[in-house]
Amino acid sequence: MKQPGFFDVEERLARLSGLGDQLEAFSRTVDFEVFRPDLELALAYSDGSKGGRPPFDPVLMFKILVIQTLNNLSDERTEYLINDRLSFMRFLGLGLSDRVPDAKTVWLCQKRLTQAGAIERLFDRFDATLRNAGYLPMSGQILDATLVAAPKQRNTNAEKADLRAGRIPEDWQDKPAKRSHKDRHARWTLKFTKAKRQDDGTIPSSDLAIPFFGYKSHVSIDRKFRFIRKWKTTDAAASDGARLREGLLDKTNTASSVWADTAYRSKANEDFMDKEGFVSKVHRKKPHLKPMPRHIQKSNAGKSVIRSRVEHVFADQKSQTGLFIRTVGITRATMRIGLANIVYNMRRFLFLERLNASA
């Protein structure tokens, strides 16, 4: 068997480029160095004065989290694939003989960033990059939320009641190992979906209600470029509408219109938007026990054409990156969803830059 050489690796990398390596496009388009100040502050690695093995570069570790988010990988699978894939190594700037962070190192990086609450600063840092590139929030904004699954918990009714009341169940008090594996923040809710046509061609009169456990990702995107500009993470049972008044509206958008579905229609929200200078384009609800007036039905249909654009964001996150919460607790869930939002904006940025280059 021929001994592989340097030029064999280069030839393989060139072939990967020809096949369309997404990570190579990331390296060309996204300046990951802009994240360095926030990463160094949050990770707070030692200066090496006490000896020991030097820490991995903070930007390298963040790029590993990007790989992990893009491919919905566990820490162990991430370690394996970095060692296995040339495209991953090239993106990280690693050679075949370089040391690769193990799963525990990746986990510790996530833990430090989570404890430092750094994900909001990292998101804002990339949002500033988008604005500097000319992608200002324009043409109004669209709000929506989606459910994000987490591993289901098997708790008794008494334990569920304690958790809903914000208490730790008595049986868990002296069992720290059990508490560490119990997600006390995720909640059950019902996910409603349209009933499918039956074999005989009929459609059931009522929709399906499917039990769902996990968290909820709330976002606000700008209508013009469809970047996520504001976001928030809650448990799955939290109301969509109330989040509108909790920092989801972007006051820097060049237009004042706000689109959202009927879950966001309330007097409190309408008063809030009017006071803050926003123009409500929120869907109107059907009158109770009365048919929907024709003019409202027509107005809602026109709003749906615009509002539906936010669904593409969630579809991209779930189909392309398999958004799922593997961790325990809302703090870590916020980190996971925040990373997914940054990666979505990066992928959207790549698409728009490629579109502009070909125009």
GROMACS .gro file of C-alpha atoms in nm:
model
  359
    1MET     CA    1   0.000   0.000   0.000
    2LYS     CA    2   0.130   0.345  -0.094
    3GLN     CA    3   0.225   0.568   0.199
    4PRO     CA    4  -0.005   0.875   0.197
    5GLY     CA    5   0.173   1.206   0.151
    6PHE     CA    6   0.106   1.576   0.188
    7PHE     CA    7  -0.013   1.618  -0.169
    8ASP     CA    8  -0.259   1.329  -0.131
    9VAL     CA    9  -0.429   1.515   0.153
   10GLU     CA   10  -0.430   1.839  -0.047
   11GLU     CA   11  -0.587   1.657  -0.342
   12ARG     CA   12  -0.861   1.516  -0.118
   13LEU     CA   13  -0.930   1.861   0.030
   14ALA     CA   14  -0.949   2.010  -0.318
   15ARG     CA   15  -1.203   1.747  -0.411
   16LEU     CA   16  -1.408   1.832  -0.102
   17SER     CA   17  -1.403   2.197  -0.208
   18GLY     CA   18  -1.527   2.102  -0.552
   19LEU     CA   19  -1.814   1.905  -0.399
   20GLY     CA   20  -1.924   2.213  -0.200
   21ASP     CA   21  -1.785   2.205   0.153
   22GLN     CA   22  -2.022   2.421   0.362
   23LEU     CA   23  -1.762   2.466   0.636
   24GLU     CA   24  -1.514   2.605   0.386
   25ALA     CA   25  -1.779   2.861   0.285
   26PHE     CA   26  -1.818   2.947   0.654
   27SER     CA   27  -1.444   3.010   0.681
   28ARG     CA   28  -1.445   3.236   0.376
   29THR     CA   29  -1.751   3.441   0.471
   30VAL     CA   30  -1.767   3.456   0.852
   31ASP     CA   31  -1.492   3.633   1.047
   32PHE     CA   32  -1.479   3.418   1.360
   33GLU     CA   33  -1.217   3.645   1.515
   34VAL     CA   34  -1.491   3.896   1.602
   35PHE     CA   35  -1.604   3.652   1.874
   36ARG     CA   36  -1.260   3.635   2.041
   37PRO     CA   37  -1.303   3.916   2.301
   38ASP     CA   38  -1.630   3.770   2.432
   39LEU     CA   39  -1.497   3.415   2.426
   40GLU     CA   40  -1.178   3.503   2.614
   41LEU     CA   41  -1.378   3.691   2.876
   42ALA     CA   42  -1.628   3.408   2.924
   43LEU     CA   43  -1.388   3.112   2.913
   44ALA     CA   44  -1.128   3.286   3.135
   45TYR     CA   45  -0.851   3.036   3.067
   46SER     CA   46  -0.539   3.058   3.283
   47ASP     CA   47  -0.232   3.234   3.146
   48GLY     CA   48  -0.019   2.923   3.187
   49SER     CA   49   0.197   3.070   3.466
   50LYS     CA   50   0.119   2.770   3.688
   51GLY     CA   51   0.230   2.523   3.423
   52GLY     CA   52   0.027   2.241   3.277
   53ARG     CA   53  -0.093   2.178   2.923
   54PRO     CA   54  -0.189   2.503   2.743
   55PRO     CA   55  -0.564   2.551   2.680
   56PHE     CA   56  -0.714   2.527   2.335
   57ASP     CA   57  -0.773   2.848   2.144
   58PRO     CA   58  -1.114   3.001   2.238
   59VAL     CA   59  -1.209   3.063   1.874
   60LEU     CA   60  -1.121   2.702   1.790
   61MET     CA   61  -1.354   2.583   2.067
   62PHE     CA   62  -1.635   2.809   1.946
   63LYS     CA   63  -1.595   2.674   1.592
   64ILE     CA   64  -1.629   2.324   1.737
   65LEU     CA   65  -1.962   2.429   1.890
   66VAL     CA   66  -2.067   2.557   1.547
   67ILE     CA   67  -1.983   2.217   1.396
   68GLN     CA   68  -2.173   2.046   1.676
   69THR     CA   69  -2.480   2.265   1.622
   70LEU     CA   70  -2.474   2.231   1.244
   71ASN     CA   71  -2.475   1.853   1.267
   72ASN     CA   72  -2.669   1.798   1.592
   73LEU     CA   73  -2.384   1.604   1.752
   74SER     CA   74  -2.322   1.484   2.104
   75ASP     CA   75  -1.988   1.572   2.264
   76GLU     CA   76  -1.853   1.219   2.210
   77ARG     CA   77  -1.964   1.211   1.847
   78THR     CA   78  -1.811   1.555   1.793
   79GLU     CA   79  -1.472   1.435   1.919
   80TYR     CA   80  -1.485   1.129   1.693
   81LEU     CA   81  -1.584   1.317   1.376
   82ILE     CA   82  -1.321   1.589   1.421
   83ASN     CA   83  -1.061   1.313   1.425
   84ASP     CA   84  -1.228   1.138   1.133
   85ARG     CA   85  -1.324   1.414   0.884
   86LEU     CA   86  -1.082   1.622   0.682
   87SER     CA   87  -1.344   1.891   0.627
   88PHE     CA   88  -1.383   1.937   1.003
   89MET     CA   89  -1.006   1.953   1.054
   90ARG     CA   90  -0.963   2.210   0.777
   91PHE     CA   91  -1.239   2.428   0.921
   92LEU     CA   92  -1.070   2.417   1.262
   93GLY     CA   93  -0.721   2.474   1.120
   94LEU     CA   94  -0.596   2.140   1.254
   95GLY     CA   95  -0.344   1.911   1.092
   96LEU     CA   96  -0.342   1.532   1.107
   97SER     CA   97  -0.080   1.541   1.385
   98ASP     CA   98  -0.242   1.817   1.593
   99ARG     CA   99  -0.408   1.758   1.928
  100VAL     CA  100  -0.790   1.744   1.911
  101PRO     CA  101  -1.012   1.851   2.206
  102ASP     CA  102  -1.182   1.553   2.366
  103ALA     CA  103  -1.550   1.527   2.459
  104LYS     CA  104  -1.486   1.645   2.817
  105THR     CA  105  -1.309   1.959   2.691
  106VAL     CA  106  -1.602   2.040   2.460
  107TRP     CA  107  -1.844   1.989   2.751
  108LEU     CA  108  -1.638   2.216   2.978
  109CYS     CA  109  -1.633   2.487   2.711
  110GLN     CA  110  -2.012   2.476   2.686
  111LYS     CA  111  -2.041   2.480   3.064
  112ARG     CA  112  -1.820   2.789   3.103
  113LEU     CA  113  -2.000   2.978   2.829
  114THR     CA  114  -2.335   2.884   2.985
  115GLN     CA  115  -2.233   2.989   3.335
  116ALA     CA  116  -2.099   3.319   3.202
  117GLY     CA  117  -2.425   3.386   3.017
  118ALA     CA  118  -2.215   3.451   2.707
  119ILE     CA  119  -2.457   3.331   2.440
  120GLU     CA  120  -2.650   3.661   2.428
  121ARG     CA  121  -2.326   3.857   2.383
  122LEU     CA  122  -2.206   3.619   2.109
  123PHE     CA  123  -2.541   3.652   1.930
  124ASP     CA  124  -2.524   4.033   1.952
  125ARG     CA  125  -2.165   4.026   1.827
  126PHE     CA  126  -2.265   3.848   1.507
  127ASP     CA  127  -2.573   4.067   1.469
  128ALA     CA  128  -2.336   4.367   1.470
  129THR     CA  129  -2.136   4.194   1.194
  130LEU     CA  130  -2.455   4.158   0.987
  131ARG     CA  131  -2.539   4.525   1.032
  132ASN     CA  132  -2.186   4.630   0.935
  133ALA     CA  133  -2.223   4.420   0.620
  134GLY     CA  134  -2.534   4.621   0.528
  135TYR     CA  135  -2.801   4.380   0.654
  136LEU     CA  136  -2.995   4.623   0.871
  137PRO     CA  137  -3.331   4.519   1.023
  138MET     CA  138  -3.576   4.648   0.762
  139SER     CA  139  -3.940   4.635   0.645
  140GLY     CA  140  -4.086   4.543   0.985
  141GLN     CA  141  -4.060   4.227   1.190
  142ILE     CA  142  -4.233   3.891   1.232
  143LEU     CA  143  -4.279   3.710   1.564
  144ASP     CA  144  -4.343   3.342   1.627
  145ALA     CA  145  -4.248   3.050   1.851
  146THR     CA  146  -4.177   2.682   1.807
  147LEU     CA  147  -4.157   2.386   2.042
  148VAL     CA  148  -3.817   2.224   2.096
  149ALA     CA  149  -3.817   1.870   2.229
  150ALA     CA  150  -3.618   1.755   2.531
  151PRO     CA  151  -3.578   1.403   2.681
  152LYS     CA  152  -3.904   1.310   2.852
  153GLN     CA  153  -3.912   1.295   3.233
  154ARG     CA  154  -4.088   1.015   3.420
  155ASN     CA  155  -4.221   1.183   3.734
  156THR     CA  156  -4.510   1.103   3.966
  157ASN     CA  157  -4.811   1.334   3.988
  158ALA     CA  158  -4.689   1.461   4.327
  159GLU     CA  159  -4.346   1.539   4.182
  160LYS     CA  160  -4.504   1.720   3.888
  161ALA     CA  161  -4.713   1.932   4.126
  162ASP     CA  162  -4.402   2.026   4.325
  163LEU     CA  163  -4.212   2.121   4.009
  164ARG     CA  164  -4.499   2.337   3.882
  165ALA     CA  165  -4.499   2.515   4.218
  166GLY     CA  166  -4.125   2.576   4.193
  167ARG     CA  167  -4.035   2.328   4.469
  168ILE     CA  168  -3.787   2.040   4.466
  169PRO     CA  169  -3.975   1.715   4.546
  170GLU     CA  170  -3.900   1.588   4.895
  171ASP     CA  171  -3.778   1.253   4.766
  172TRP     CA  172  -3.508   1.432   4.564
  173GLN     CA  173  -3.367   1.641   4.848
  174ASP     CA  174  -3.096   1.397   4.957
  175LYS     CA  175  -3.031   1.253   4.609
  176PRO     CA  176  -2.805   1.499   4.421
  177ALA     CA  177  -2.734   1.245   4.146
  178LYS     CA  178  -3.105   1.210   4.075
  179ARG     CA  179  -3.157   1.587   4.079
  180SER     CA  180  -2.878   1.636   3.826
  181HIS     CA  181  -3.064   1.415   3.578
  182LYS     CA  182  -3.406   1.567   3.633
  183ASP     CA  183  -3.506   1.864   3.420
  184ARG     CA  184  -3.701   2.087   3.658
  185HIS     CA  185  -3.765   2.360   3.400
  186ALA     CA  186  -3.899   2.179   3.092
  187ARG     CA  187  -4.278   2.135   3.085
  188TRP     CA  188  -4.549   1.930   2.919
  189THR     CA  189  -4.791   2.100   2.681
  190LEU     CA  190  -5.027   2.004   2.399
  191LYS     CA  191  -4.916   2.043   2.040
  192PHE     CA  192  -5.212   2.091   1.806
  193THR     CA  193  -5.186   1.969   1.449
  194LYS     CA  194  -5.430   1.944   1.163
  195ALA     CA  195  -5.610   1.611   1.142
  196LYS     CA  196  -5.512   1.407   0.837
  197ARG     CA  197  -5.755   1.277   0.577
  198GLN     CA  198  -5.883   0.929   0.658
  199ASP     CA  199  -5.871   0.628   0.424
  200ASP     CA  200  -6.236   0.686   0.328
  201GLY     CA  201  -6.157   1.043   0.221
  202THR     CA  202  -6.318   1.215   0.521
  203ILE     CA  203  -6.139   1.466   0.744
  204PRO     CA  204  -6.205   1.460   1.123
  205SER     CA  205  -6.387   1.770   1.249
  206SER     CA  206  -6.135   1.831   1.528
  207ASP     CA  207  -5.759   1.878   1.522
  208LEU     CA  208  -5.517   1.642   1.695
  209ALA     CA  209  -5.369   1.731   2.035
  210ILE     CA  210  -5.031   1.564   2.089
  211PRO     CA  211  -4.855   1.575   2.431
  212PHE     CA  212  -4.517   1.745   2.404
  213PHE     CA  213  -4.233   1.788   2.654
  214GLY     CA  214  -3.954   2.040   2.634
  215TYR     CA  215  -3.894   2.408   2.572
  216LYS     CA  216  -4.012   2.684   2.343
  217SER     CA  217  -3.799   2.904   2.118
  218HIS     CA  218  -3.942   3.254   2.059
  219VAL     CA  219  -3.794   3.465   1.779
  220SER     CA  220  -3.840   3.793   1.598
  221ILE     CA  221  -3.705   3.814   1.243
  222ASP     CA  222  -3.679   4.114   1.017
  223ARG     CA  223  -3.905   4.096   0.712
  224LYS     CA  224  -3.642   4.212   0.461
  225PHE     CA  225  -3.351   3.973   0.521
  226ARG     CA  226  -3.515   3.717   0.755
  227PHE     CA  227  -3.237   3.719   1.013
  228ILE     CA  228  -3.324   3.641   1.374
  229ARG     CA  229  -3.288   3.974   1.556
  230LYS     CA  230  -3.441   3.899   1.898
  231TRP     CA  231  -3.499   3.568   2.073
  232LYS     CA  232  -3.600   3.412   2.403
  233THR     CA  233  -3.621   3.062   2.553
  234THR     CA  234  -3.902   2.946   2.784
  235ASP     CA  235  -4.057   2.619   2.894
  236ALA     CA  236  -4.297   2.460   2.645
  237ALA     CA  237  -4.608   2.560   2.839
  238ALA     CA  238  -4.529   2.934   2.840
  239SER     CA  239  -4.770   3.163   2.657
  240ASP     CA  240  -4.653   3.296   2.321
  241GLY     CA  241  -4.834   3.627   2.345
  242ALA     CA  242  -4.688   3.744   2.676
  243ARG     CA  243  -4.333   3.719   2.537
  244LEU     CA  244  -4.403   4.007   2.297
  245ARG     CA  245  -4.373   4.248   2.590
  246GLU     CA  246  -4.054   4.084   2.720
  247GLY     CA  247  -3.795   4.219   2.479
  248LEU     CA  248  -3.890   4.037   2.159
  249LEU     CA  249  -3.961   4.354   1.961
  250ASP     CA  250  -3.667   4.514   1.780
  251LYS     CA  251  -3.681   4.893   1.809
  252THR     CA  252  -3.394   4.935   1.560
  253ASN     CA  253  -3.601   4.804   1.268
  254THR     CA  254  -3.644   5.072   1.001
  255ALA     CA  255  -4.019   5.002   0.981
  256SER     CA  256  -4.271   4.981   1.264
  257SER     CA  257  -4.499   4.698   1.143
  258VAL     CA  258  -4.523   4.380   1.351
  259TRP     CA  259  -4.670   4.056   1.210
  260ALA     CA  260  -4.774   3.763   1.430
  261ASP     CA  261  -5.047   3.501   1.457
  262THR     CA  262  -5.356   3.515   1.678
  263ALA     CA  263  -5.165   3.391   1.984
  264TYR     CA  264  -5.018   3.742   2.008
  265ARG     CA  265  -5.353   3.924   1.979
  266SER     CA  266  -5.448   4.073   2.315
  267LYS     CA  267  -5.542   4.414   2.449
  268ALA     CA  268  -5.223   4.424   2.657
  269ASN     CA  269  -5.009   4.360   2.349
  270GLU     CA  270  -5.199   4.606   2.131
  271ASP     CA  271  -5.166   4.877   2.396
  272PHE     CA  272  -4.797   4.797   2.441
  273MET     CA  273  -4.722   4.820   2.068
  274ASP     CA  274  -4.917   5.142   2.034
  275LYS     CA  275  -4.728   5.295   2.327
  276GLU     CA  276  -4.388   5.184   2.190
  277GLY     CA  277  -4.459   5.315   1.840
  278PHE     CA  278  -4.520   4.985   1.661
  279VAL     CA  279  -4.798   4.920   1.409
  280SER     CA  280  -4.984   4.596   1.476
  281LYS     CA  281  -5.031   4.356   1.185
  282VAL     CA  282  -5.126   4.075   1.421
  283HIS     CA  283  -5.394   3.832   1.303
  284ARG     CA  284  -5.743   3.894   1.439
  285LYS     CA  285  -5.927   3.614   1.616
  286LYS     CA  286  -6.252   3.459   1.503
  287PRO     CA  287  -6.549   3.591   1.706
  288HIS     CA  288  -6.679   3.342   1.960
  289LEU     CA  289  -6.960   3.126   1.819
  290LYS     CA  290  -6.986   3.353   1.513
  291PRO     CA  291  -6.856   3.320   1.157
  292MET     CA  292  -6.542   3.512   1.069
  293PRO     CA  293  -6.638   3.841   0.898
  294ARG     CA  294  -6.535   3.843   0.533
  295HIS     CA  295  -6.319   4.156   0.558
  296ILE     CA  296  -6.124   4.017   0.857
  297GLN     CA  297  -6.078   3.684   0.681
  298LYS     CA  298  -5.938   3.863   0.378
  299SER     CA  299  -5.712   4.080   0.596
  300ASN     CA  300  -5.573   3.777   0.780
  301ALA     CA  301  -5.503   3.601   0.451
  302GLY     CA  302  -5.295   3.898   0.335
  303LYS     CA  303  -5.103   3.902   0.663
  304SER     CA  304  -5.037   3.527   0.638
  305VAL     CA  305  -4.842   3.573   0.315
  306ILE     CA  306  -4.589   3.782   0.508
  307ARG     CA  307  -4.610   3.609   0.846
  308SER     CA  308  -4.544   3.263   0.699
  309ARG     CA  309  -4.183   3.360   0.627
  310VAL     CA  310  -4.091   3.296   0.990
  311GLU     CA  311  -4.190   2.930   0.948
  312HIS     CA  312  -3.891   2.885   0.716
  313VAL     CA  313  -3.660   2.974   1.005
  314PHE     CA  314  -3.793   2.695   1.225
  315ALA     CA  315  -3.805   2.450   0.935
  316ASP     CA  316  -3.439   2.521   0.861
  317GLN     CA  317  -3.336   2.476   1.223
  318LYS     CA  318  -3.521   2.148   1.265
  319SER     CA  319  -3.461   1.987   0.926
  320GLN     CA  320  -3.105   2.105   0.859
  321THR     CA  321  -2.957   2.109   1.210
  322GLY     CA  322  -3.202   1.883   1.397
  323LEU     CA  323  -3.268   2.125   1.682
  324PHE     CA  324  -3.312   1.922   2.000
  325ILE     CA  325  -3.230   1.983   2.368
  326ARG     CA  326  -2.991   1.719   2.501
  327THR     CA  327  -2.910   1.900   2.824
  328VAL     CA  328  -3.089   1.954   3.157
  329GLY     CA  329  -3.227   2.290   3.270
  330ILE     CA  330  -3.339   2.610   3.103
  331THR     CA  331  -2.995   2.777   3.129
  332ARG     CA  332  -2.835   2.511   2.913
  333ALA     CA  333  -3.140   2.498   2.686
  334THR     CA  334  -3.097   2.873   2.630
  335MET     CA  335  -2.734   2.810   2.534
  336ARG     CA  336  -2.838   2.539   2.287
  337ILE     CA  337  -3.113   2.746   2.126
  338GLY     CA  338  -2.891   3.055   2.118
  339LEU     CA  339  -2.622   2.862   1.931
  340ALA     CA  340  -2.886   2.734   1.688
  341ASN     CA  341  -2.996   3.094   1.625
  342ILE     CA  342  -2.638   3.211   1.562
  343VAL     CA  343  -2.576   2.922   1.323
  344TYR     CA  344  -2.904   2.992   1.141
  345ASN     CA  345  -2.798   3.356   1.092
  346MET     CA  346  -2.458   3.239   0.965
  347ARG     CA  347  -2.618   3.006   0.711
  348ARG     CA  348  -2.858   3.282   0.604
  349PHE     CA  349  -2.562   3.521   0.573
  350LEU     CA  350  -2.380   3.273   0.347
  351PHE     CA  351  -2.691   3.237   0.129
  352LEU     CA  352  -2.742   3.612   0.087
  353GLU     CA  353  -2.373   3.677   0.019
  354ARG     CA  354  -2.371   3.404  -0.245
  355LEU     CA  355  -2.689   3.551  -0.395
  356ASN     CA  356  -2.534   3.898  -0.409
  357ALA     CA  357  -2.213   3.765  -0.565
  358SER     CA  358  -2.405   3.597  -0.849
  359ALA     CA  359  -2.628   3.899  -0.917
   0.00000   0.00000   0.00000
